[in-house]
CSV table of C-alpha atoms in Angstrom, one decimal:
chain,number,residue,atom,x,y,z
A,15,PRO,CA,-16.7,81.8,-181.8
A,16,PRO,CA,-17.4,81.6,-185.5
A,17,PRO,CA,-15.1,83.6,-187.8
A,18,PRO,CA,-16.4,86.8,-189.3
A,19,THR,CA,-17.2,86.9,-193.0
A,20,ALA,CA,-16.0,89.7,-195.4
A,21,ALA,CA,-19.3,91.5,-194.6
A,22,GLY,CA,-18.5,91.4,-190.9
A,23,ILE,CA,-21.4,89.1,-190.2
A,24,PRO,CA,-20.4,86.1,-188.0
A,25,SER,CA,-20.2,83.0,-190.2
A,26,THR,CA,-21.8,79.7,-189.4
A,27,THR,CA,-18.5,77.8,-189.8
A,28,SER,CA,-15.6,77.5,-192.1
A,29,PHE,CA,-14.2,74.6,-194.0
A,30,PHE,CA,-10.7,74.8,-195.6
A,31,GLU,CA,-10.8,78.6,-195.1
A,32,ILE,CA,-14.2,79.0,-196.8
A,33,ASP,CA,-16.4,81.0,-194.3
A,34,THR,CA,-20.1,80.5,-194.8
A,35,ILE,CA,-23.5,81.4,-193.4
A,36,GLY,CA,-26.3,78.9,-193.4
A,37,ARG,CA,-28.7,77.1,-191.0
A,38,SER,CA,-28.2,73.7,-192.6
A,39,LEU,CA,-25.0,72.2,-194.1
A,40,VAL,CA,-24.0,69.1,-195.9
A,41,TYR,CA,-20.3,68.0,-195.9
A,42,LEU,CA,-19.7,65.8,-199.0
A,43,ILE,CA,-16.3,64.2,-198.7
A,44,ASP,CA,-14.6,62.0,-201.3
A,45,CYS,CA,-13.4,58.8,-199.7
A,46,SER,CA,-12.0,57.1,-202.8
A,47,GLY,CA,-8.7,55.3,-202.7
A,48,SER,CA,-6.7,58.2,-204.2
A,49,MET,CA,-7.5,60.3,-201.1
A,50,SER,CA,-4.7,58.3,-199.4
A,51,LYS,CA,-2.0,60.3,-201.2
A,52,HIS,CA,-0.1,62.6,-198.8
A,53,ASN,CA,-2.5,61.7,-196.0
A,54,ALA,CA,-5.2,63.8,-197.7
A,55,PHE,CA,-8.1,61.8,-196.2
A,56,ARG,CA,-6.7,62.2,-192.7
A,57,HIS,CA,-6.4,66.0,-193.3
A,58,ALA,CA,-9.9,66.1,-194.7
A,59,LYS,CA,-11.3,64.3,-191.6
A,60,ASN,CA,-9.4,66.7,-189.2
A,61,GLU,CA,-10.7,69.8,-190.9
A,62,LEU,CA,-14.2,68.3,-191.0
A,63,ASN,CA,-14.1,67.7,-187.2
A,64,ALA,CA,-12.8,71.3,-186.7
A,65,SER,CA,-15.6,72.7,-188.8
A,66,LEU,CA,-18.3,70.7,-187.0
A,67,GLU,CA,-17.0,71.9,-183.6
A,68,ARG,CA,-17.8,75.5,-184.8
A,69,LEU,CA,-21.5,74.7,-185.3
A,70,ASP,CA,-24.1,76.1,-183.0
A,71,PRO,CA,-26.7,73.7,-181.6
A,72,ASN,CA,-29.5,75.5,-183.5
A,73,LEU,CA,-27.9,74.5,-186.9
A,74,LYS,CA,-28.4,71.3,-188.8
A,75,PHE,CA,-25.7,69.2,-190.6
A,76,GLN,CA,-25.2,66.0,-192.5
A,77,VAL,CA,-21.9,64.3,-193.4
A,78,VAL,CA,-21.8,62.2,-196.5
A,79,PHE,CA,-18.7,60.3,-197.6
A,80,TYR,CA,-18.6,58.8,-201.0
A,81,ASN,CA,-16.6,56.7,-203.5
A,82,ASP,CA,-18.6,54.4,-205.7
A,83,THR,CA,-21.0,54.1,-202.7
A,84,LEU,CA,-22.6,56.6,-200.4
A,85,PHE,CA,-22.0,56.6,-196.6
A,86,GLU,CA,-24.4,58.9,-194.7
A,87,PHE,CA,-24.2,59.8,-191.0
A,88,ARG,CA,-27.1,58.4,-189.0
A,89,ASP,CA,-28.4,59.6,-185.6
A,90,ARG,CA,-28.7,57.3,-182.6
A,91,LYS,CA,-32.1,56.1,-183.9
A,92,GLY,CA,-30.5,55.2,-187.2
A,93,ASP,CA,-32.2,57.9,-189.1
A,94,LEU,CA,-30.7,59.3,-192.3
A,95,ASP,CA,-31.6,63.0,-192.0
A,96,ILE,CA,-30.1,66.4,-191.6
A,97,HIS,CA,-29.3,66.5,-187.9
A,98,TRP,CA,-29.3,69.2,-185.2
A,99,ALA,CA,-25.7,70.1,-184.1
A,100,THR,CA,-26.4,68.9,-180.5
A,101,ALA,CA,-23.5,67.7,-178.4
A,102,THR,CA,-24.8,64.2,-178.7
A,103,ASN,CA,-25.0,64.3,-182.5
A,104,LEU,CA,-21.6,65.9,-182.8
A,105,THR,CA,-20.1,63.2,-180.6
A,106,ARG,CA,-21.7,60.5,-182.8
A,107,ALA,CA,-20.5,62.3,-185.9
A,108,ARG,CA,-16.9,62.3,-184.6
A,109,GLY,CA,-17.2,58.6,-184.1
A,110,TYR,CA,-18.6,58.1,-187.6
A,111,ILE,CA,-15.8,60.2,-189.1
A,112,ALA,CA,-13.1,58.3,-187.2
A,113,GLN,CA,-14.3,54.9,-188.4
A,114,MET,CA,-14.4,56.0,-192.1
A,115,ASP,CA,-11.6,54.8,-194.4
A,116,ASN,CA,-10.9,55.5,-198.0
A,117,SER,CA,-11.0,53.0,-200.9
A,118,GLY,CA,-12.6,52.4,-204.3
A,119,GLY,CA,-13.4,54.6,-207.2
A,120,THR,CA,-15.2,58.0,-207.5
A,121,SER,CA,-18.7,58.7,-208.5
A,122,HIS,CA,-19.5,62.5,-208.0
A,123,PHE,CA,-22.9,62.9,-209.6
A,124,PRO,CA,-25.0,60.5,-207.4
A,125,ALA,CA,-23.2,61.9,-204.3
A,126,LEU,CA,-24.0,65.5,-205.3
A,127,MET,CA,-27.6,64.6,-206.0
A,128,LYS,CA,-27.8,62.9,-202.5
A,129,ALA,CA,-26.4,66.0,-200.9
A,130,LEU,CA,-29.0,68.2,-202.6
A,131,SER,CA,-31.8,65.8,-201.4
A,132,TYR,CA,-31.2,67.1,-197.9
A,133,SER,CA,-32.2,70.6,-199.0
A,134,PRO,CA,-29.3,72.3,-197.3
A,135,GLU,CA,-28.3,76.0,-197.5
A,136,VAL,CA,-24.6,75.1,-197.8
A,137,ILE,CA,-22.8,72.1,-199.3
A,138,PHE,CA,-19.0,71.7,-198.8
A,139,PHE,CA,-17.8,69.4,-201.5
A,140,LEU,CA,-14.3,68.1,-201.2
A,141,THR,CA,-12.6,65.8,-203.7
A,142,ASP,CA,-9.2,65.1,-205.2
A,143,ALA,CA,-10.7,63.8,-208.4
A,144,ALA,CA,-10.9,66.1,-211.4
A,145,GLU,CA,-11.7,62.8,-213.2
A,146,PRO,CA,-14.3,61.6,-213.9
A,147,GLU,CA,-15.4,65.1,-214.8
A,148,LEU,CA,-19.0,66.0,-214.5
A,149,SER,CA,-20.6,66.6,-218.0
A,150,ALA,CA,-22.3,69.9,-218.9
A,151,ARG,CA,-25.6,68.0,-218.8
A,152,GLN,CA,-24.8,66.7,-215.2
A,153,LEU,CA,-23.8,70.2,-214.1
A,154,ALA,CA,-27.1,71.6,-215.6
A,155,GLU,CA,-29.1,68.9,-213.7
A,156,ILE,CA,-27.4,69.8,-210.4
A,157,GLU,CA,-28.0,73.5,-211.0
A,158,ARG,CA,-31.7,72.8,-211.9
A,159,LYS,CA,-32.3,70.5,-208.8
A,160,ASN,CA,-30.5,73.0,-206.6
A,161,ASN,CA,-32.5,76.0,-208.0
A,162,GLY,CA,-30.3,78.5,-206.1
A,163,ARG,CA,-31.1,77.1,-202.6
A,164,ALA,CA,-27.6,75.8,-201.6
A,165,ALA,CA,-24.3,77.5,-202.0
A,166,ILE,CA,-22.0,74.7,-203.3
A,167,HIS,CA,-18.4,75.3,-202.1
A,168,CYS,CA,-15.9,73.1,-203.9
A,169,ILE,CA,-12.5,72.2,-202.4
A,170,GLU,CA,-10.1,70.4,-204.8
A,171,PHE,CA,-7.1,68.5,-203.5
A,172,GLY,CA,-4.5,68.4,-206.2
A,173,LEU,CA,-0.9,67.4,-206.6
A,174,GLY,CA,1.4,70.4,-207.0
A,175,PRO,CA,0.6,74.1,-207.5
A,176,SER,CA,-2.7,75.1,-209.1
A,177,ILE,CA,-2.6,75.4,-212.8
A,178,ASN,CA,-5.8,77.6,-212.8
A,179,VAL,CA,-7.8,75.4,-215.2
A,180,ASP,CA,-11.5,76.1,-215.3
A,181,ASN,CA,-12.6,72.5,-214.5
A,182,PHE,CA,-16.0,71.2,-213.5
A,183,LEU,CA,-15.4,72.0,-209.8
A,184,ASN,CA,-14.9,75.7,-210.7
A,185,ARG,CA,-18.0,75.7,-212.8
A,186,LEU,CA,-20.1,73.8,-210.2
A,187,ALA,CA,-19.2,76.4,-207.5
A,188,ARG,CA,-19.8,79.3,-209.9
A,189,GLN,CA,-23.2,78.0,-211.1
A,190,ASN,CA,-24.4,77.5,-207.6
A,191,GLY,CA,-23.3,80.6,-205.7
A,192,GLY,CA,-20.3,78.9,-204.1
A,193,THR,CA,-16.5,79.3,-203.7
A,194,TYR,CA,-13.8,77.2,-205.3
A,195,ARG,CA,-10.5,76.5,-203.4
A,196,TYR,CA,-7.5,74.5,-204.6
A,197,ARG,CA,-5.3,72.8,-202.0
A,198,ASP,CA,-2.0,71.3,-202.9
A,199,MET,CA,-1.9,67.9,-201.1
A,200,THR,CA,1.9,68.0,-201.0
A,201,GLN,CA,1.6,71.1,-198.8
A,202,LEU,CA,-1.1,69.8,-196.3
């Protein structure tokens, strides 16, 4: 069963200990080369699979991996859409996740704009890249396009203990009704 939220309402799912409620979710996962450190990409995929398993069939989801390019989950017809969490789609999603590898650079802004194009209620955004930082202008554009529709939850994979810096991931979550979590990759 889904975990309860602080308000006692059953959550839709959780991802890296962020409980959320929403009928449509997009998982936006960094698959750049740096995600190989400390098996971070493997841990991200394992948590992603666990989160998907908690989804009810009356919910919708999309999984987008990104580096310099976008990789979007397609259903059996090849459609790029936000998909119902049916047993068939979840099985296909597990296969899609399993075949993903990590390489290349990191381009956050186009990936976030793509995630928003699905009009979800929740975006889980996971990256290890505080660089390249999104500019104030890009953050404002994301906030404008989102217009309060999606809670954007940011999970940052870092090396070592958190230094509590107010980086773009903190600001992105704060400006879009989300939560920010830092995970030390050396402790995964």
